[in-house]
Amino acid sequence: MTSKSFQSPDPRRVYVETYGCQMNLADSELVGGILKSGGYTFTGEMAEADVVLLNTCAIRENAEQRIRGRLGLINARKRSNPHLVVGILGCMAERLRDQFLEEERLVDIIVGPDEYRRLPELLESAFEGERGIAVRLSRVETYDDIEPLRTEGISAWLSVMRGCDKFCTFCVVPFTRGRERSRSQEGILREVRNLAEGGYREVTLLGQNVNSYRDGECDFAALIKAVAAVDRSIRVRFTTSHPQDMSDALIEAIATTENICKYIHLPVQSGSDRILSLMNRTYNTAGYLRLVEKIRRAIPGVSLSTDIISGFPTETDEDHAATMALMREVQYDGAYTFLYSARERTKAWEMGDDIPEEVKSARVTEIVAMQRLIALELNRPLVGTVLPVLVEGPSKKSDAAYMGRTDTNKTVVFPHQHEAVGDTLQIHIERVNSATLFGRPLVAA
Ligand code: SAH
Ligand code: SF4
Ligand code: F3S
């Protein structure tokens, strides 16, 4: 315990709400670690909190709108408790900066993703009535020495790099998270050893371009092999991979290392070469398909997923048809689909936003329907097979059913198995739909 918490017998309670990607979830755990060392405690109830922090996402307009809606609600709470300190963290903090202080006077502190070490100091000032803003981006901050405060579970997120230098023309991330930088290999391995000792069964290495990780001689292929060697009984996953950085060495590492999961999220964004070029994605469809073929040859049974944006400026029906054709060819196990949202400061912002929302939605609907059929076709042959499943906990729909995932990241639902959380069970698959496999554990002989 630090001297600060010693001085203050009644530590202040913090409530954190997180939006956006896994990197942001991992950042909230970092923030938790920093505030814990600063003597703060945590609550899952906003009503009990002295500090409310929203760790925000700016990736699309609707993400920001949701957060603004939440702020309205918190505003009402602040009226009844003027001592409540409200903070905006994360990508929106970076994007909107002082706009929050001026327009939305209910916000006390605004802290961007590279300034979380200053949180305790900024909060102390906020309790004295001083509002604060810290939104400098850093070329070096990786929080390598900070121990994240993880919530219970068997699966841990671990950020290995921050920022992004790819500048896809639609994307705000290079502006909200700054330049790409990697954590030290030693720091990462130290954390993985701690996780292994703490009983974690799965680690997901995170970065907006996780496979462009580099620390001196150590590239991502070397890193993930070293992580997997820490404890062979721990599953290792990673996300997100840019196709450009999907090296042969990495493909080989996945193929030859048993505890690296056979699942790659490999966003393509569009199946039209004209659109890919306007997006500055640095590959064309032929190159992407060659990569997929190489991956499938090296890693039999690998599962692939993608992100697709519909309605990028100037996208025609032919471009959309090309995306559908590419998806049919690749046969993804899963796809996340997004309506294009124009973001200030990006290159694409200057291209206008000429595709009507109804057209964007119609295209996404078509893609989703087709993808569902593809996933169902891919899952169907799994009926009757027995798959190893890492048990995670109660399924979202009911406490009576439990869920876990296969090595290939497919969700499996089976009868209650509380004792088995963290174990790998052999599950006999009885039925499937496009998103989930259902079965029951084989009874040991
Ligand atoms: N670094 C990851 C992507 C992170 S953002 C990668 O390059 O793969 C997650 C997804 O959000 C992107 O893959 C993209 O499909 C989507 N996205 C990003 N900016 C967007 C925008 N302006 N409008 C719509 N979707 C967007
Ligand atoms: Fe955004 Fe492209 Fe970087 Fe992904 S690679 S975070 S889409 S700029
Ligand atoms: Fe959103 Fe920032 Fe992640 S914009 S998707 S929280 S990097």
CSV table of N, CA, C and O in Angstrom, one decimal, residues 223-293:
chain,number,residue,atom,x,y,z
A,223,LEU,N,8.5,-12.9,-30.7
A,223,LEU,CA,7.8,-12.6,-29.5
A,223,LEU,C,6.8,-13.7,-29.1
A,223,LEU,O,6.7,-14.2,-28.0
A,224,ILE,N,5.9,-14.0,-30.1
A,224,ILE,CA,4.8,-14.9,-29.8
A,224,ILE,C,5.3,-16.3,-29.5
A,224,ILE,O,4.8,-17.0,-28.6
A,225,LYS,N,6.4,-16.7,-30.1
A,225,LYS,CA,7.0,-18.0,-29.8
A,225,LYS,C,7.5,-18.0,-28.3
A,225,LYS,O,7.3,-18.9,-27.6
A,226,ALA,N,8.2,-16.9,-28.0
A,226,ALA,CA,8.7,-16.8,-26.6
A,226,ALA,C,7.6,-16.8,-25.6
A,226,ALA,O,7.6,-17.4,-24.5
A,227,VAL,N,6.5,-16.1,-25.9
A,227,VAL,CA,5.3,-16.0,-25.0
A,227,VAL,C,4.7,-17.4,-24.8
A,227,VAL,O,4.5,-17.9,-23.7
A,228,ALA,N,4.6,-18.1,-26.0
A,228,ALA,CA,4.0,-19.5,-25.9
A,228,ALA,C,4.9,-20.4,-25.1
A,228,ALA,O,4.4,-21.4,-24.5
A,229,ALA,N,6.2,-20.2,-25.1
A,229,ALA,CA,7.1,-21.1,-24.4
A,229,ALA,C,7.1,-20.9,-22.9
A,229,ALA,O,7.6,-21.8,-22.2
A,230,VAL,N,6.5,-19.8,-22.4
A,230,VAL,CA,6.5,-19.5,-21.0
A,230,VAL,C,5.8,-20.7,-20.3
A,230,VAL,O,6.2,-21.2,-19.2
A,231,ASP,N,4.6,-21.1,-20.8
A,231,ASP,CA,3.8,-22.1,-20.2
A,231,ASP,C,3.0,-22.8,-21.3
A,231,ASP,O,2.1,-22.2,-21.8
A,232,ARG,N,3.4,-24.0,-21.7
A,232,ARG,CA,2.7,-24.7,-22.8
A,232,ARG,C,1.3,-25.0,-22.6
A,232,ARG,O,0.5,-25.3,-23.5
A,233,SER,N,0.8,-24.8,-21.3
A,233,SER,CA,-0.6,-25.1,-21.1
A,233,SER,C,-1.5,-23.9,-21.2
A,233,SER,O,-2.7,-23.9,-21.1
A,234,ILE,N,-0.8,-22.7,-21.5
A,234,ILE,CA,-1.6,-21.5,-21.7
A,234,ILE,C,-1.8,-21.3,-23.2
A,234,ILE,O,-0.8,-21.4,-24.0
A,235,ARG,N,-3.0,-21.0,-23.6
A,235,ARG,CA,-3.3,-20.6,-25.0
A,235,ARG,C,-2.9,-19.2,-25.3
A,235,ARG,O,-3.1,-18.3,-24.5
A,236,VAL,N,-2.3,-19.0,-26.4
A,236,VAL,CA,-1.9,-17.7,-26.8
A,236,VAL,C,-2.7,-17.3,-28.1
A,236,VAL,O,-2.7,-18.0,-29.1
A,237,ARG,N,-3.3,-16.1,-28.0
A,237,ARG,CA,-4.0,-15.5,-29.1
A,237,ARG,C,-3.4,-14.2,-29.4
A,237,ARG,O,-2.6,-13.6,-28.6
A,238,PHE,N,-3.8,-13.5,-30.5
A,238,PHE,CA,-3.3,-12.2,-30.9
A,238,PHE,C,-4.3,-11.5,-31.8
A,238,PHE,O,-5.1,-12.1,-32.5
A,239,THR,N,-4.4,-10.2,-31.7
A,239,THR,CA,-5.2,-9.4,-32.6
A,239,THR,C,-4.8,-7.9,-32.5
A,239,THR,O,-4.3,-7.5,-31.4
A,240,THR,N,-4.8,-7.1,-33.5
A,240,THR,CA,-5.3,-7.4,-34.9
A,240,THR,C,-4.1,-7.4,-35.8
A,240,THR,O,-3.2,-6.7,-35.6
A,241,SER,N,-4.2,-8.3,-36.8
A,241,SER,CA,-3.1,-8.4,-37.8
A,241,SER,C,-3.4,-7.6,-39.1
A,241,SER,O,-4.4,-7.8,-39.7
A,242,HIS,N,-2.5,-6.7,-39.4
A,242,HIS,CA,-2.6,-6.1,-40.7
A,242,HIS,C,-2.0,-7.1,-41.8
A,242,HIS,O,-0.9,-7.6,-41.5
A,243,PRO,N,-2.7,-7.3,-42.9
A,243,PRO,CA,-2.2,-8.2,-43.9
A,243,PRO,C,-0.8,-7.9,-44.3
A,243,PRO,O,0.0,-8.9,-44.6
A,244,GLN,N,-0.4,-6.7,-44.3
A,244,GLN,CA,1.0,-6.3,-44.8
A,244,GLN,C,2.1,-6.9,-43.9
A,244,GLN,O,3.2,-7.2,-44.4
A,245,ASP,N,1.8,-7.1,-42.6
A,245,ASP,CA,2.8,-7.5,-41.7
A,245,ASP,C,2.6,-9.0,-41.3
A,245,ASP,O,3.2,-9.5,-40.3
A,246,MET,N,1.9,-9.8,-42.1
A,246,MET,CA,1.7,-11.2,-41.8
A,246,MET,C,2.8,-12.0,-42.4
A,246,MET,O,2.7,-12.5,-43.5
A,247,SER,N,3.9,-12.0,-41.7
A,247,SER,CA,5.2,-12.5,-42.3
A,247,SER,C,5.1,-14.1,-42.3
A,247,SER,O,4.4,-14.7,-41.6
A,248,ASP,N,6.0,-14.6,-43.2
A,248,ASP,CA,6.1,-16.1,-43.3
A,248,ASP,C,6.5,-16.7,-41.9
A,248,ASP,O,6.1,-17.7,-41.5
A,249,ALA,N,7.4,-16.0,-41.2
A,249,ALA,CA,7.9,-16.4,-39.9
A,249,ALA,C,6.7,-16.5,-38.9
A,249,ALA,O,6.6,-17.5,-38.1
A,250,LEU,N,5.8,-15.6,-39.0
A,250,LEU,CA,4.7,-15.6,-38.1
A,250,LEU,C,3.7,-16.7,-38.4
A,250,LEU,O,3.3,-17.5,-37.6
A,251,ILE,N,3.5,-16.9,-39.7
A,251,ILE,CA,2.6,-18.0,-40.2
A,251,ILE,C,3.2,-19.4,-39.7
A,251,ILE,O,2.5,-20.2,-39.2
A,252,GLU,N,4.5,-19.5,-39.8
A,252,GLU,CA,5.2,-20.7,-39.4
A,252,GLU,C,5.1,-20.9,-37.9
A,252,GLU,O,4.9,-22.0,-37.4
A,253,ALA,N,5.2,-19.8,-37.2
A,253,ALA,CA,5.1,-19.9,-35.7
A,253,ALA,C,3.8,-20.4,-35.3
A,253,ALA,O,3.6,-21.3,-34.4
A,254,ILE,N,2.7,-19.9,-35.9
A,254,ILE,CA,1.4,-20.3,-35.6
A,254,ILE,C,1.2,-21.8,-36.0
A,254,ILE,O,0.6,-22.6,-35.2
A,255,ALA,N,1.7,-22.2,-37.2
A,255,ALA,CA,1.6,-23.5,-37.7
A,255,ALA,C,2.3,-24.6,-36.8
A,255,ALA,O,1.8,-25.7,-36.6
A,256,THR,N,3.4,-24.2,-36.2
A,256,THR,CA,4.3,-25.2,-35.6
A,256,THR,C,4.2,-25.1,-34.0
A,256,THR,O,4.8,-25.9,-33.4
A,257,THR,N,3.5,-24.1,-33.5
A,257,THR,CA,3.5,-24.0,-32.0
A,257,THR,C,2.1,-24.4,-31.5
A,257,THR,O,1.1,-23.8,-31.8
A,258,GLU,N,2.0,-25.5,-30.8
A,258,GLU,CA,0.7,-26.1,-30.4
A,258,GLU,C,-0.1,-25.1,-29.7
A,258,GLU,O,-1.3,-25.1,-29.9
A,259,ASN,N,0.4,-24.4,-28.7
A,259,ASN,CA,-0.4,-23.5,-27.9
A,259,ASN,C,-0.7,-22.1,-28.5
A,259,ASN,O,-1.2,-21.3,-27.8
A,260,ILE,N,-0.3,-21.9,-29.7
A,260,ILE,CA,-0.7,-20.6,-30.4
A,260,ILE,C,-2.0,-21.0,-31.2
A,260,ILE,O,-2.0,-21.9,-32.0
A,261,CYS,N,-3.0,-20.3,-30.9
A,261,CYS,CA,-4.3,-20.6,-31.5
A,261,CYS,C,-4.4,-20.5,-33.0
A,261,CYS,O,-3.8,-19.6,-33.5
A,262,LYS,N,-5.1,-21.4,-33.6
A,262,LYS,CA,-5.2,-21.4,-35.1
A,262,LYS,C,-6.3,-20.5,-35.6
A,262,LYS,O,-7.3,-21.0,-36.1
A,263,TYR,N,-6.2,-19.3,-35.2
A,263,TYR,CA,-7.2,-18.3,-35.6
A,263,TYR,C,-6.6,-17.0,-35.9
A,263,TYR,O,-5.8,-16.5,-35.1
A,264,ILE,N,-6.9,-16.4,-37.0
A,264,ILE,CA,-6.3,-15.1,-37.4
A,264,ILE,C,-7.4,-14.1,-37.8
A,264,ILE,O,-8.2,-14.4,-38.7
A,265,HIS,N,-7.4,-13.0,-37.1
A,265,HIS,CA,-8.3,-11.9,-37.6
A,265,HIS,C,-7.5,-11.1,-38.5
A,265,HIS,O,-6.5,-10.4,-38.2
A,266,LEU,N,-8.0,-11.1,-39.8
A,266,LEU,CA,-7.1,-10.5,-40.9
A,266,LEU,C,-8.0,-9.5,-41.7
A,266,LEU,O,-8.4,-9.9,-42.8
A,267,PRO,N,-8.3,-8.4,-41.2
A,267,PRO,CA,-9.3,-7.5,-41.8
A,267,PRO,C,-8.9,-7.1,-43.3
A,267,PRO,O,-7.8,-6.7,-43.5
A,268,VAL,N,-9.9,-7.3,-44.2
A,268,VAL,CA,-9.6,-6.9,-45.6
A,268,VAL,C,-10.2,-5.6,-45.9
A,268,VAL,O,-9.8,-4.9,-46.8
A,269,GLN,N,-11.3,-5.2,-45.3
A,269,GLN,CA,-12.0,-3.9,-45.4
A,269,GLN,C,-12.9,-3.8,-46.7
A,269,GLN,O,-14.0,-3.3,-46.7
A,270,SER,N,-12.3,-4.3,-47.8
A,270,SER,CA,-13.1,-4.2,-49.1
A,270,SER,C,-12.5,-5.2,-50.1
A,270,SER,O,-11.3,-5.6,-49.9
A,271,GLY,N,-13.3,-5.7,-51.0
A,271,GLY,CA,-12.8,-6.6,-52.0
A,271,GLY,C,-12.6,-5.9,-53.4
A,271,GLY,O,-12.4,-6.6,-54.4
A,272,SER,N,-12.6,-4.6,-53.4
A,272,SER,CA,-12.4,-3.9,-54.6
A,272,SER,C,-11.0,-3.2,-54.6
A,272,SER,O,-10.7,-2.4,-53.7
A,273,ASP,N,-10.2,-3.5,-55.6
A,273,ASP,CA,-8.9,-2.9,-55.6
A,273,ASP,C,-8.9,-1.4,-55.7
A,273,ASP,O,-8.0,-0.7,-55.1
A,274,ARG,N,-9.9,-0.8,-56.4
A,274,ARG,CA,-10.0,0.6,-56.5
A,274,ARG,C,-10.2,1.2,-55.1
A,274,ARG,O,-9.5,2.1,-54.6
A,275,ILE,N,-11.1,0.6,-54.3
A,275,ILE,CA,-11.4,1.1,-52.9
A,275,ILE,C,-10.2,0.8,-52.0
A,275,ILE,O,-9.8,1.7,-51.2
A,276,LEU,N,-9.6,-0.3,-52.1
A,276,LEU,CA,-8.4,-0.6,-51.3
A,276,LEU,C,-7.3,0.4,-51.5
A,276,LEU,O,-6.7,0.8,-50.5
A,277,SER,N,-7.2,0.8,-52.7
A,277,SER,CA,-6.2,1.8,-53.0
A,277,SER,C,-6.6,3.2,-52.4
A,277,SER,O,-5.7,3.9,-51.8
A,278,LEU,N,-7.8,3.5,-52.5
A,278,LEU,CA,-8.3,4.8,-51.9
A,278,LEU,C,-8.2,4.7,-50.4
A,278,LEU,O,-8.0,5.7,-49.7
A,279,MET,N,-8.3,3.5,-49.8
A,279,MET,CA,-8.2,3.4,-48.4
A,279,MET,C,-6.7,3.4,-47.9
A,279,MET,O,-6.5,3.3,-46.7
A,280,ASN,N,-5.8,3.3,-48.8
A,280,ASN,CA,-4.4,3.2,-48.5
A,280,ASN,C,-4.1,1.9,-47.7
A,280,ASN,O,-3.4,1.9,-46.7
A,281,ARG,N,-4.7,0.8,-48.1
A,281,ARG,CA,-4.5,-0.4,-47.3
A,281,ARG,C,-3.2,-1.2,-47.7
A,281,ARG,O,-2.9,-2.2,-47.1
A,282,THR,N,-2.5,-0.7,-48.7
A,282,THR,CA,-1.2,-1.3,-49.1
A,282,THR,C,-1.2,-2.7,-49.7
A,282,THR,O,-0.1,-3.3,-49.9
A,283,TYR,N,-2.4,-3.3,-49.9
A,283,TYR,CA,-2.4,-4.6,-50.6
A,283,TYR,C,-3.5,-4.5,-51.6
A,283,TYR,O,-4.4,-3.7,-51.5
A,284,ASN,N,-3.5,-5.5,-52.6
A,284,ASN,CA,-4.7,-5.6,-53.4
A,284,ASN,C,-5.3,-6.9,-53.2
A,284,ASN,O,-4.8,-7.7,-52.4
A,285,THR,N,-6.5,-7.2,-53.9
A,285,THR,CA,-7.2,-8.4,-53.6
A,285,THR,C,-6.4,-9.7,-54.0
A,285,THR,O,-6.4,-10.6,-53.2
A,286,ALA,N,-5.6,-9.6,-55.1
A,286,ALA,CA,-4.8,-10.7,-55.5
A,286,ALA,C,-3.8,-11.0,-54.4
A,286,ALA,O,-3.6,-12.2,-54.0
A,287,GLY,N,-3.1,-10.0,-53.9
A,287,GLY,CA,-2.1,-10.2,-52.8
A,287,GLY,C,-2.7,-10.8,-51.6
A,287,GLY,O,-2.2,-11.7,-50.9
A,288,TYR,N,-3.9,-10.3,-51.2
A,288,TYR,CA,-4.6,-10.7,-50.0
A,288,TYR,C,-5.0,-12.2,-50.2
A,288,TYR,O,-4.8,-13.0,-49.3
A,289,LEU,N,-5.5,-12.6,-51.4
A,289,LEU,CA,-5.9,-14.0,-51.6
A,289,LEU,C,-4.7,-14.9,-51.6
A,289,LEU,O,-4.8,-16.0,-51.1
A,290,ARG,N,-3.6,-14.4,-52.1
A,290,ARG,CA,-2.4,-15.2,-52.1
A,290,ARG,C,-2.0,-15.5,-50.6
A,290,ARG,O,-1.6,-16.6,-50.3
A,291,LEU,N,-2.1,-14.4,-49.8
A,291,LEU,CA,-1.7,-14.6,-48.4
A,291,LEU,C,-2.7,-15.6,-47.7
A,291,LEU,O,-2.2,-16.5,-47.0
A,292,VAL,N,-3.9,-15.5,-48.0
A,292,VAL,CA,-4.9,-16.5,-47.4
A,292,VAL,C,-4.6,-17.9,-47.8
A,292,VAL,O,-4.6,-18.8,-47.0
A,293,GLU,N,-4.2,-18.0,-49.1
A,293,GLU,CA,-3.9,-19.4,-49.6
A,293,GLU,C,-2.6,-19.9,-48.9
A,293,GLU,O,-2.6,-21.1,-48.4
